Amino acid sequence: NKQGSRIFILTEDHADITKFVDPQPTASLRVGSNPRAAKHSRGERISYRDFGEYELKFDDVAAGEAHCLVIDRAGIVWAWGATLTGQCGHGYSMESGEYALNMEVGYQRFPMAIPPFRTSWGLEKAWKVSAGGNLSACITDRGTLFMWGNNDVGQLPPPVSHELPAGLPRTPVTPAPSIVSRPTRVEYFQDLALKSVACGGDHVVAIDVTGQAYSWGSNGWGRLGHSATTRCRAPPPHSKDKAPPAKLEGFEGVGVRKVACGPTHTLLLTGVGGNNPPQAGISRYVYPNYA
C-alpha cells in the first residue's frame, strides 16, 4: 500500500510488514522514532514488539499521508502516525487537547489498538482498511462502513435525515463536525453491505456487494465522476458542499470489482483483459471514460 512517501508491504504469510520511505527529512513517519528525524529508503521490518509484545499476524495494511493502519487476525485495527485531525481514531486531535503518553504533539509514535466496532448486531471485526490524506475508513466483516479523521469537505457523509409521518415533530439533524477523532458508522449505508472502500486526498469511493460504486467528498478535478468535469483539463471550482454519497452511473450490468483513489483521481476496475473486441463484456463508450 502506498500513499504519499511511504510504501508498506504485507507478506504472503501475513506475519511481516515492511516499510520503505523516501529519504526526505519531513516526508515520512517511522514507528517509534522522531517523525522529524532523517529517514533512509531501505525496507525496514516493523517488529511485533511495536504492538505491545503481541506476536501478531496481519490481514490488511493502509498508509495515509502521515498515518498508518493495519488489521490483525483478530479483526482489530491498529493505528499510528499523525493525529492532528483524528485520523488514528483514538480520540486525539488538535481540537481535543489530549495526547497519549507515548505520543509527541500531534503524533502517535507506536501502534495503538482502536476499540472494536459496535453496531446493533453487536461487535464487528475489521475486514478492510483504507487511509487517505488525513482520513481513515474501515469495512467490517458484516459490510458496515466506519470512518474517522478530517471532514472539512464532507469526506464523512452527513447523518441520514429520517422521514417521519406527517404531523410528527422533526428532530434537526446535527451536521458532522470538521474533525471526527473516533470511528463513526456511515449511516447512508445502513441498509447496504460494502465490500471495498478507498480514500483519496479528500474524497472517498466505496463498492457494495452488488458491484455498485458510490463516491463523495471533494469533486475538485472531477474526481467523483458525477459530471462532465471529469473530461476537463482545468479543475472546476472546489466544492465545499458536504453532500451524501452518490451512485456512479454508467456501470449498470457490469459491476465494479476494485477501486483505487489517488490524491485527485479515481480508478475503477470492472473486468480483466482487453476490450477490443469487447471481451470484457462492456461497451467501449461507458462514461466515465476509460484511461
mmCIF file of C-alpha atoms in Angstrom:
data_model
loop_
_atom_site.group_PDB
_atom_site.id
_atom_site.type_symbol
_atom_site.label_atom_id
_atom_site.label_comp_id
_atom_site.label_asym_id
_atom_site.label_seq_id
_atom_site.Cartn_x
_atom_site.Cartn_y
_atom_site.Cartn_z
ATOM 1 C CA ASN A 1 0.000 0.000 0.000
ATOM 2 C CA LYS A 2 1.382 3.430 -0.941
ATOM 3 C CA GLN A 3 0.232 6.920 -0.011
ATOM 4 C CA GLY A 4 2.452 9.975 -0.055
ATOM 5 C CA SER A 5 6.079 8.984 0.509
ATOM 6 C CA ARG A 6 5.567 5.681 2.371
ATOM 7 C CA ILE A 7 5.223 2.210 0.894
ATOM 8 C CA PHE A 8 4.017 -0.652 3.103
ATOM 9 C CA ILE A 9 4.263 -4.299 2.052
ATOM 10 C CA LEU A 10 2.364 -7.123 3.786
ATOM 11 C CA THR A 11 3.993 -10.526 3.221
ATOM 12 C CA GLU A 12 2.056 -13.561 1.989
ATOM 13 C CA ASP A 13 2.285 -15.333 5.351
ATOM 14 C CA HIS A 14 0.688 -12.244 6.958
ATOM 15 C CA ALA A 15 3.499 -12.154 9.509
ATOM 16 C CA ASP A 16 5.638 -9.211 8.425
ATOM 17 C CA ILE A 17 5.009 -5.602 7.477
ATOM 18 C CA THR A 18 7.912 -3.906 5.730
ATOM 19 C CA LYS A 19 8.032 -0.185 5.054
ATOM 20 C CA PHE A 20 10.026 1.866 2.553
ATOM 21 C CA VAL A 21 10.265 5.628 2.952
ATOM 22 C CA ASP A 22 11.639 8.489 0.906
ATOM 23 C CA PRO A 23 14.887 9.996 2.238
ATOM 24 C CA GLN A 24 13.235 13.361 2.871
ATOM 25 C CA PRO A 25 13.525 14.544 6.495
ATOM 26 C CA THR A 26 9.880 15.502 6.939
ATOM 27 C CA ALA A 27 8.217 13.228 4.400
ATOM 28 C CA SER A 28 7.645 10.100 6.436
ATOM 29 C CA LEU A 29 6.978 8.675 9.853
ATOM 30 C CA ARG A 30 8.941 5.831 11.376
ATOM 31 C CA VAL A 31 7.384 3.649 14.045
ATOM 32 C CA GLY A 32 8.807 4.516 17.451
ATOM 33 C CA SER A 33 11.001 7.370 16.288
ATOM 34 C CA ASN A 34 11.023 11.109 15.998
ATOM 35 C CA PRO A 35 8.974 11.968 12.871
ATOM 36 C CA ARG A 36 11.270 14.912 12.200
ATOM 37 C CA ALA A 37 14.448 12.815 12.160
ATOM 38 C CA ALA A 38 16.219 11.862 8.933
ATOM 39 C CA LYS A 39 14.960 8.657 7.292
ATOM 40 C CA HIS A 40 16.509 6.075 4.998
ATOM 41 C CA SER A 41 14.955 4.498 1.921
ATOM 42 C CA ARG A 42 15.748 0.852 2.702
ATOM 43 C CA GLY A 43 12.969 -1.522 3.668
ATOM 44 C CA GLU A 44 12.544 -1.851 7.431
ATOM 45 C CA ARG A 45 10.570 -4.630 9.084
ATOM 46 C CA ILE A 46 8.082 -3.444 11.674
ATOM 47 C CA SER A 47 8.694 -5.555 14.773
ATOM 48 C CA TYR A 48 5.841 -7.246 16.589
ATOM 49 C CA ARG A 49 7.271 -5.601 19.708
ATOM 50 C CA ASP A 50 5.893 -2.351 18.338
ATOM 51 C CA PHE A 51 2.475 -3.888 19.014
ATOM 52 C CA GLY A 52 2.958 -4.329 22.754
ATOM 53 C CA GLU A 53 4.829 -7.646 22.708
ATOM 54 C CA TYR A 54 1.943 -9.403 20.928
ATOM 55 C CA GLU A 55 3.218 -11.650 18.137
ATOM 56 C CA LEU A 56 0.504 -10.797 15.639
ATOM 57 C CA LYS A 57 -0.304 -11.705 12.062
ATOM 58 C CA PHE A 58 -1.988 -9.188 9.795
ATOM 59 C CA ASP A 59 -4.644 -9.259 7.092
ATOM 60 C CA ASP A 60 -4.590 -5.706 5.703
ATOM 61 C CA VAL A 61 -2.473 -2.549 5.724
ATOM 62 C CA ALA A 62 -3.034 1.043 4.597
ATOM 63 C CA ALA A 63 -0.861 4.172 4.536
ATOM 64 C CA GLY A 64 -2.195 7.724 4.601
ATOM 65 C CA GLU A 65 -0.310 10.970 4.177
ATOM 66 C CA ALA A 66 1.267 10.663 7.624
ATOM 67 C CA HIS A 67 -0.563 7.832 9.410
ATOM 68 C CA CYS A 68 -0.806 4.064 9.076
ATOM 69 C CA LEU A 69 -3.417 1.367 9.721
ATOM 70 C CA VAL A 70 -3.190 -2.424 9.972
ATOM 71 C CA ILE A 71 -5.725 -5.158 10.777
ATOM 72 C CA ASP A 72 -4.595 -8.168 12.798
ATOM 73 C CA ARG A 73 -6.019 -11.673 12.503
ATOM 74 C CA ALA A 74 -8.422 -10.993 15.389
ATOM 75 C CA GLY A 75 -10.070 -8.185 13.394
ATOM 76 C CA ILE A 76 -8.569 -5.366 15.450
ATOM 77 C CA VAL A 77 -7.335 -2.148 13.806
ATOM 78 C CA TRP A 78 -4.012 -0.713 14.953
ATOM 79 C CA ALA A 79 -3.080 2.869 14.065
ATOM 80 C CA TRP A 80 -0.097 5.180 14.444
ATOM 81 C CA GLY A 81 1.250 8.404 12.975
ATOM 82 C CA ALA A 82 -0.213 11.895 12.726
ATOM 83 C CA THR A 83 -3.268 12.610 14.873
ATOM 84 C CA LEU A 84 -3.960 16.312 14.243
ATOM 85 C CA THR A 85 -7.269 15.582 12.510
ATOM 86 C CA GLY A 86 -8.144 12.440 14.466
ATOM 87 C CA GLN A 87 -7.077 10.115 11.646
ATOM 88 C CA CYS A 88 -5.728 7.474 14.048
ATOM 89 C CA GLY A 89 -9.162 7.032 15.622
ATOM 90 C CA HIS A 90 -8.068 7.118 19.253
ATOM 91 C CA GLY A 91 -9.973 10.261 20.185
ATOM 92 C CA TYR A 92 -6.963 12.563 19.980
ATOM 93 C CA SER A 93 -6.832 15.572 17.664
ATOM 94 C CA MET A 94 -5.767 19.187 17.640
ATOM 95 C CA GLU A 95 -9.292 20.018 18.856
ATOM 96 C CA SER A 96 -9.331 17.615 21.815
ATOM 97 C CA GLY A 97 -6.218 18.967 23.519
ATOM 98 C CA GLU A 98 -5.423 15.442 24.765
ATOM 99 C CA TYR A 99 -2.426 13.331 23.884
ATOM 100 C CA ALA A 100 -1.396 9.759 24.606
ATOM 101 C CA LEU A 101 1.520 9.170 26.932
ATOM 102 C CA ASN A 102 3.697 7.745 24.162
ATOM 103 C CA MET A 103 2.882 10.471 21.678
ATOM 104 C CA GLU A 104 4.662 13.672 20.796
ATOM 105 C CA VAL A 105 2.499 16.665 19.951
ATOM 106 C CA GLY A 106 0.297 15.600 17.062
ATOM 107 C CA TYR A 107 1.843 12.131 16.603
ATOM 108 C CA GLN A 108 1.031 8.656 17.888
ATOM 109 C CA ARG A 109 4.519 7.133 17.909
ATOM 110 C CA PHE A 110 3.672 3.452 18.385
ATOM 111 C CA PRO A 111 0.834 1.223 17.125
ATOM 112 C CA MET A 112 -2.235 1.570 19.313
ATOM 113 C CA ALA A 113 -5.358 -0.583 19.025
ATOM 114 C CA ILE A 114 -8.686 1.028 18.152
ATOM 115 C CA PRO A 115 -11.628 -0.230 20.267
ATOM 116 C CA PRO A 116 -13.829 -2.832 18.494
ATOM 117 C CA PHE A 117 -16.604 -1.573 16.227
ATOM 118 C CA ARG A 118 -20.056 -1.856 17.773
ATOM 119 C CA THR A 119 -23.411 -1.869 15.951
ATOM 120 C CA SER A 120 -26.918 -3.056 16.781
ATOM 121 C CA TRP A 121 -25.711 -6.537 15.766
ATOM 122 C CA GLY A 122 -23.017 -6.430 18.418
ATOM 123 C CA LEU A 123 -19.258 -6.251 17.965
ATOM 124 C CA GLU A 124 -17.976 -6.499 14.390
ATOM 125 C CA LYS A 125 -14.455 -7.385 13.262
ATOM 126 C CA ALA A 126 -12.465 -5.155 10.939
ATOM 127 C CA TRP A 127 -12.059 -6.630 7.448
ATOM 128 C CA LYS A 128 -10.632 -3.940 5.129
ATOM 129 C CA VAL A 129 -8.980 -0.585 5.861
ATOM 130 C CA SER A 130 -8.118 2.427 3.741
ATOM 131 C CA ALA A 131 -6.201 5.587 4.607
ATOM 132 C CA GLY A 132 -6.396 8.822 2.644
ATOM 133 C CA GLY A 133 -4.692 12.156 3.141
ATOM 134 C CA ASN A 134 -5.883 12.676 6.723
ATOM 135 C CA LEU A 135 -8.795 10.262 6.666
ATOM 136 C CA SER A 136 -9.395 6.623 7.613
ATOM 137 C CA ALA A 137 -12.080 4.091 6.697
ATOM 138 C CA CYS A 138 -12.807 0.515 7.694
ATOM 139 C CA ILE A 139 -15.270 -2.105 6.445
ATOM 140 C CA THR A 140 -16.257 -4.774 8.960
ATOM 141 C CA ASP A 141 -16.907 -8.461 8.365
ATOM 142 C CA ARG A 142 -20.625 -7.618 8.062
ATOM 143 C CA GLY A 143 -20.039 -4.966 5.393
ATOM 144 C CA THR A 144 -20.517 -1.987 7.731
ATOM 145 C CA LEU A 145 -18.533 1.176 6.967
ATOM 146 C CA PHE A 146 -16.860 3.184 9.728
ATOM 147 C CA MET A 147 -14.878 6.371 9.095
ATOM 148 C CA TRP A 148 -12.874 8.916 11.077
ATOM 149 C CA GLY A 149 -10.473 11.818 10.561
ATOM 150 C CA ASN A 150 -10.646 15.032 8.557
ATOM 151 C CA ASN A 151 -14.115 16.141 7.414
ATOM 152 C CA ASP A 152 -13.587 19.659 6.095
ATOM 153 C CA VAL A 153 -15.176 18.979 2.673
ATOM 154 C CA GLY A 154 -17.615 16.217 3.553
ATOM 155 C CA GLN A 155 -15.309 13.197 3.465
ATOM 156 C CA LEU A 156 -17.512 11.744 6.211
ATOM 157 C CA PRO A 157 -21.111 11.705 4.924
ATOM 158 C CA PRO A 158 -23.653 13.749 6.899
ATOM 159 C CA PRO A 159 -26.160 11.945 9.142
ATOM 160 C CA VAL A 160 -29.199 10.487 7.408
ATOM 161 C CA SER A 161 -32.391 12.542 7.742
ATOM 162 C CA HIS A 162 -35.087 10.006 8.640
ATOM 163 C CA GLU A 163 -38.517 10.728 7.203
ATOM 164 C CA LEU A 164 -41.279 10.892 9.815
ATOM 165 C CA PRO A 165 -45.059 10.544 9.336
ATOM 166 C CA ALA A 166 -46.924 13.781 8.674
ATOM 167 C CA GLY A 167 -47.801 15.723 11.801
ATOM 168 C CA LEU A 168 -44.937 14.468 13.945
ATOM 169 C CA PRO A 169 -42.226 16.919 15.061
ATOM 170 C CA ARG A 170 -38.940 16.567 13.200
ATOM 171 C CA THR A 171 -35.654 16.488 15.050
ATOM 172 C CA PRO A 172 -32.956 18.572 13.346
ATOM 173 C CA VAL A 173 -30.050 16.518 12.043
ATOM 174 C CA THR A 174 -26.795 17.667 13.612
ATOM 175 C CA PRO A 175 -24.143 18.170 10.904
ATOM 176 C CA ALA A 176 -20.939 16.171 11.213
ATOM 177 C CA PRO A 177 -18.025 18.100 12.773
ATOM 178 C CA SER A 178 -14.974 19.074 10.739
ATOM 179 C CA ILE A 179 -12.867 16.556 12.697
ATOM 180 C CA VAL A 180 -14.099 13.112 13.772
ATOM 181 C CA SER A 181 -11.500 11.544 16.058
ATOM 182 C CA ARG A 182 -13.230 8.210 16.735
ATOM 183 C CA PRO A 183 -14.665 5.619 14.313
ATOM 184 C CA THR A 184 -18.202 6.606 13.331
ATOM 185 C CA ARG A 185 -20.630 4.477 11.356
ATOM 186 C CA VAL A 186 -21.702 5.889 7.982
ATOM 187 C CA GLU A 187 -25.489 5.825 8.227
ATOM 188 C CA TYR A 188 -26.025 6.216 4.497
ATOM 189 C CA PHE A 189 -25.061 2.564 4.003
ATOM 190 C CA GLN A 190 -27.009 1.170 6.949
ATOM 191 C CA ASP A 191 -29.156 -0.941 4.586
ATOM 192 C CA LEU A 192 -26.264 -1.920 2.299
ATOM 193 C CA ALA A 193 -23.284 -4.226 2.737
ATOM 194 C CA LEU A 194 -19.993 -2.929 1.350
ATOM 195 C CA LYS A 195 -17.059 -4.959 0.071
ATOM 196 C CA SER A 196 -14.453 -2.290 -0.691
ATOM 197 C CA VAL A 197 -13.563 1.311 0.147
ATOM 198 C CA ALA A 198 -10.768 3.647 -0.969
ATOM 199 C CA CYS A 199 -9.820 7.056 0.440
ATOM 200 C CA GLY A 200 -8.158 9.700 -1.723
ATOM 201 C CA GLY A 201 -6.739 13.040 -0.671
ATOM 202 C CA ASP A 202 -10.163 14.325 0.375
ATOM 203 C CA HIS A 203 -12.646 12.063 -1.421
ATOM 204 C CA VAL A 204 -13.919 8.522 -0.886
ATOM 205 C CA VAL A 205 -15.252 5.753 -3.140
ATOM 206 C CA ALA A 206 -16.993 2.601 -1.880
ATOM 207 C CA ILE A 207 -18.347 -0.528 -3.607
ATOM 208 C CA ASP A 208 -21.279 -2.568 -2.319
ATOM 209 C CA VAL A 209 -21.612 -6.343 -2.627
ATOM 210 C CA THR A 210 -23.586 -5.995 -5.890
ATOM 211 C CA GLY A 211 -20.745 -4.075 -7.570
ATOM 212 C CA GLN A 212 -22.371 -0.635 -7.377
ATOM 213 C CA ALA A 213 -19.884 2.190 -6.733
ATOM 214 C CA TYR A 214 -20.548 5.344 -4.679
ATOM 215 C CA SER A 215 -18.408 8.456 -4.274
ATOM 216 C CA TRP A 216 -18.431 11.526 -2.039
ATOM 217 C CA GLY A 217 -16.218 14.310 -0.679
ATOM 218 C CA SER A 218 -14.371 16.907 -2.748
ATOM 219 C CA ASN A 219 -15.089 16.961 -6.501
ATOM 220 C CA GLY A 220 -12.062 19.040 -7.473
ATOM 221 C CA TRP A 221 -10.694 17.875 -10.854
ATOM 222 C CA GLY A 222 -13.879 15.813 -11.265
ATOM 223 C CA ARG A 223 -12.538 13.017 -9.081
ATOM 224 C CA LEU A 224 -16.049 11.931 -8.007
ATOM 225 C CA GLY A 225 -17.049 11.061 -11.574
ATOM 226 C CA HIS A 226 -20.539 12.583 -11.389
ATOM 227 C CA SER A 227 -20.343 15.188 -14.158
ATOM 228 C CA ALA A 228 -18.644 16.155 -17.423
ATOM 229 C CA THR A 229 -15.921 17.890 -15.414
ATOM 230 C CA THR A 230 -14.081 14.545 -15.472
ATOM 231 C CA ARG A 231 -13.183 15.366 -19.092
ATOM 232 C CA CYS A 232 -11.929 18.888 -18.396
ATOM 233 C CA ARG A 233 -8.236 19.742 -18.396
ATOM 234 C CA ALA A 234 -8.658 22.511 -15.812
ATOM 235 C CA PRO A 235 -10.103 21.878 -12.334
ATOM 236 C CA PRO A 236 -13.662 23.017 -11.625
ATOM 237 C CA PRO A 237 -14.383 25.235 -8.619
ATOM 238 C CA HIS A 238 -13.536 23.438 -5.379
ATOM 239 C CA SER A 239 -16.858 22.411 -3.867
ATOM 240 C CA LYS A 240 -17.368 22.815 -0.124
ATOM 241 C CA ASP A 241 -20.781 21.126 -0.195
ATOM 242 C CA LYS A 242 -20.999 18.188 2.183
ATOM 243 C CA ALA A 243 -23.228 16.030 0.016
ATOM 244 C CA PRO A 244 -24.153 12.402 0.772
ATOM 245 C CA PRO A 245 -22.663 9.535 -1.259
ATOM 246 C CA ALA A 246 -23.954 9.318 -4.831
ATOM 247 C CA LYS A 247 -24.034 6.358 -7.194
ATOM 248 C CA LEU A 248 -21.581 6.321 -10.071
ATOM 249 C CA GLU A 249 -23.591 5.935 -13.264
ATOM 250 C CA GLY A 250 -22.521 4.042 -16.367
ATOM 251 C CA PHE A 251 -21.688 0.675 -14.846
ATOM 252 C CA GLU A 252 -25.143 -0.913 -14.909
ATOM 253 C CA GLY A 253 -24.972 -4.621 -15.595
ATOM 254 C CA VAL A 254 -21.188 -4.599 -15.306
ATOM 255 C CA GLY A 255 -20.281 -4.370 -11.650
ATOM 256 C CA VAL A 256 -17.193 -2.731 -10.203
ATOM 257 C CA ARG A 257 -14.623 -5.133 -8.761
ATOM 258 C CA LYS A 258 -11.980 -2.883 -7.261
ATOM 259 C CA VAL A 259 -11.336 0.798 -6.627
ATOM 260 C CA ALA A 260 -8.229 2.886 -6.015
ATOM 261 C CA CYS A 261 -8.027 6.597 -5.191
ATOM 262 C CA GLY A 262 -5.097 8.937 -5.667
ATOM 263 C CA PRO A 263 -4.923 12.442 -4.210
ATOM 264 C CA THR A 264 -7.065 13.899 -7.030
ATOM 265 C CA HIS A 265 -8.184 10.978 -9.198
ATOM 266 C CA THR A 266 -10.086 7.682 -9.053
ATOM 267 C CA LEU A 267 -9.639 4.304 -10.782
ATOM 268 C CA LEU A 268 -12.275 1.567 -11.036
ATOM 269 C CA LEU A 269 -11.702 -2.000 -12.253
ATOM 270 C CA THR A 270 -14.705 -3.686 -13.870
ATOM 271 C CA GLY A 271 -13.088 -6.588 -15.760
ATOM 272 C CA VAL A 272 -9.838 -8.250 -16.625
ATOM 273 C CA GLY A 273 -8.363 -8.352 -20.126
ATOM 274 C CA GLY A 274 -8.582 -6.314 -23.299
ATOM 275 C CA ASN A 275 -11.785 -4.911 -24.719
ATOM 276 C CA ASN A 276 -11.257 -4.995 -28.499
ATOM 277 C CA PRO A 277 -13.426 -6.844 -29.349
ATOM 278 C CA PRO A 278 -15.239 -6.219 -26.055
ATOM 279 C CA GLN A 279 -14.359 -9.497 -24.328
ATOM 280 C CA ALA A 280 -14.625 -7.691 -21.003
ATOM 281 C CA GLY A 281 -18.378 -7.544 -21.660
ATOM 282 C CA ILE A 282 -18.703 -3.773 -21.560
ATOM 283 C CA SER A 283 -19.333 -1.012 -24.064
ATOM 284 C CA ARG A 284 -16.363 0.954 -25.367
ATOM 285 C CA TYR A 285 -18.217 4.175 -24.629
ATOM 286 C CA VAL A 286 -19.220 3.756 -20.991
ATOM 287 C CA TYR A 287 -18.986 7.012 -19.045
ATOM 288 C CA PRO A 288 -16.788 7.913 -17.127
ATOM 289 C CA ASN A 289 -14.120 7.449 -19.788
ATOM 290 C CA TYR A 290 -11.538 4.704 -19.589
ATOM 291 C CA ALA A 291 -7.925 5.824 -19.292
#
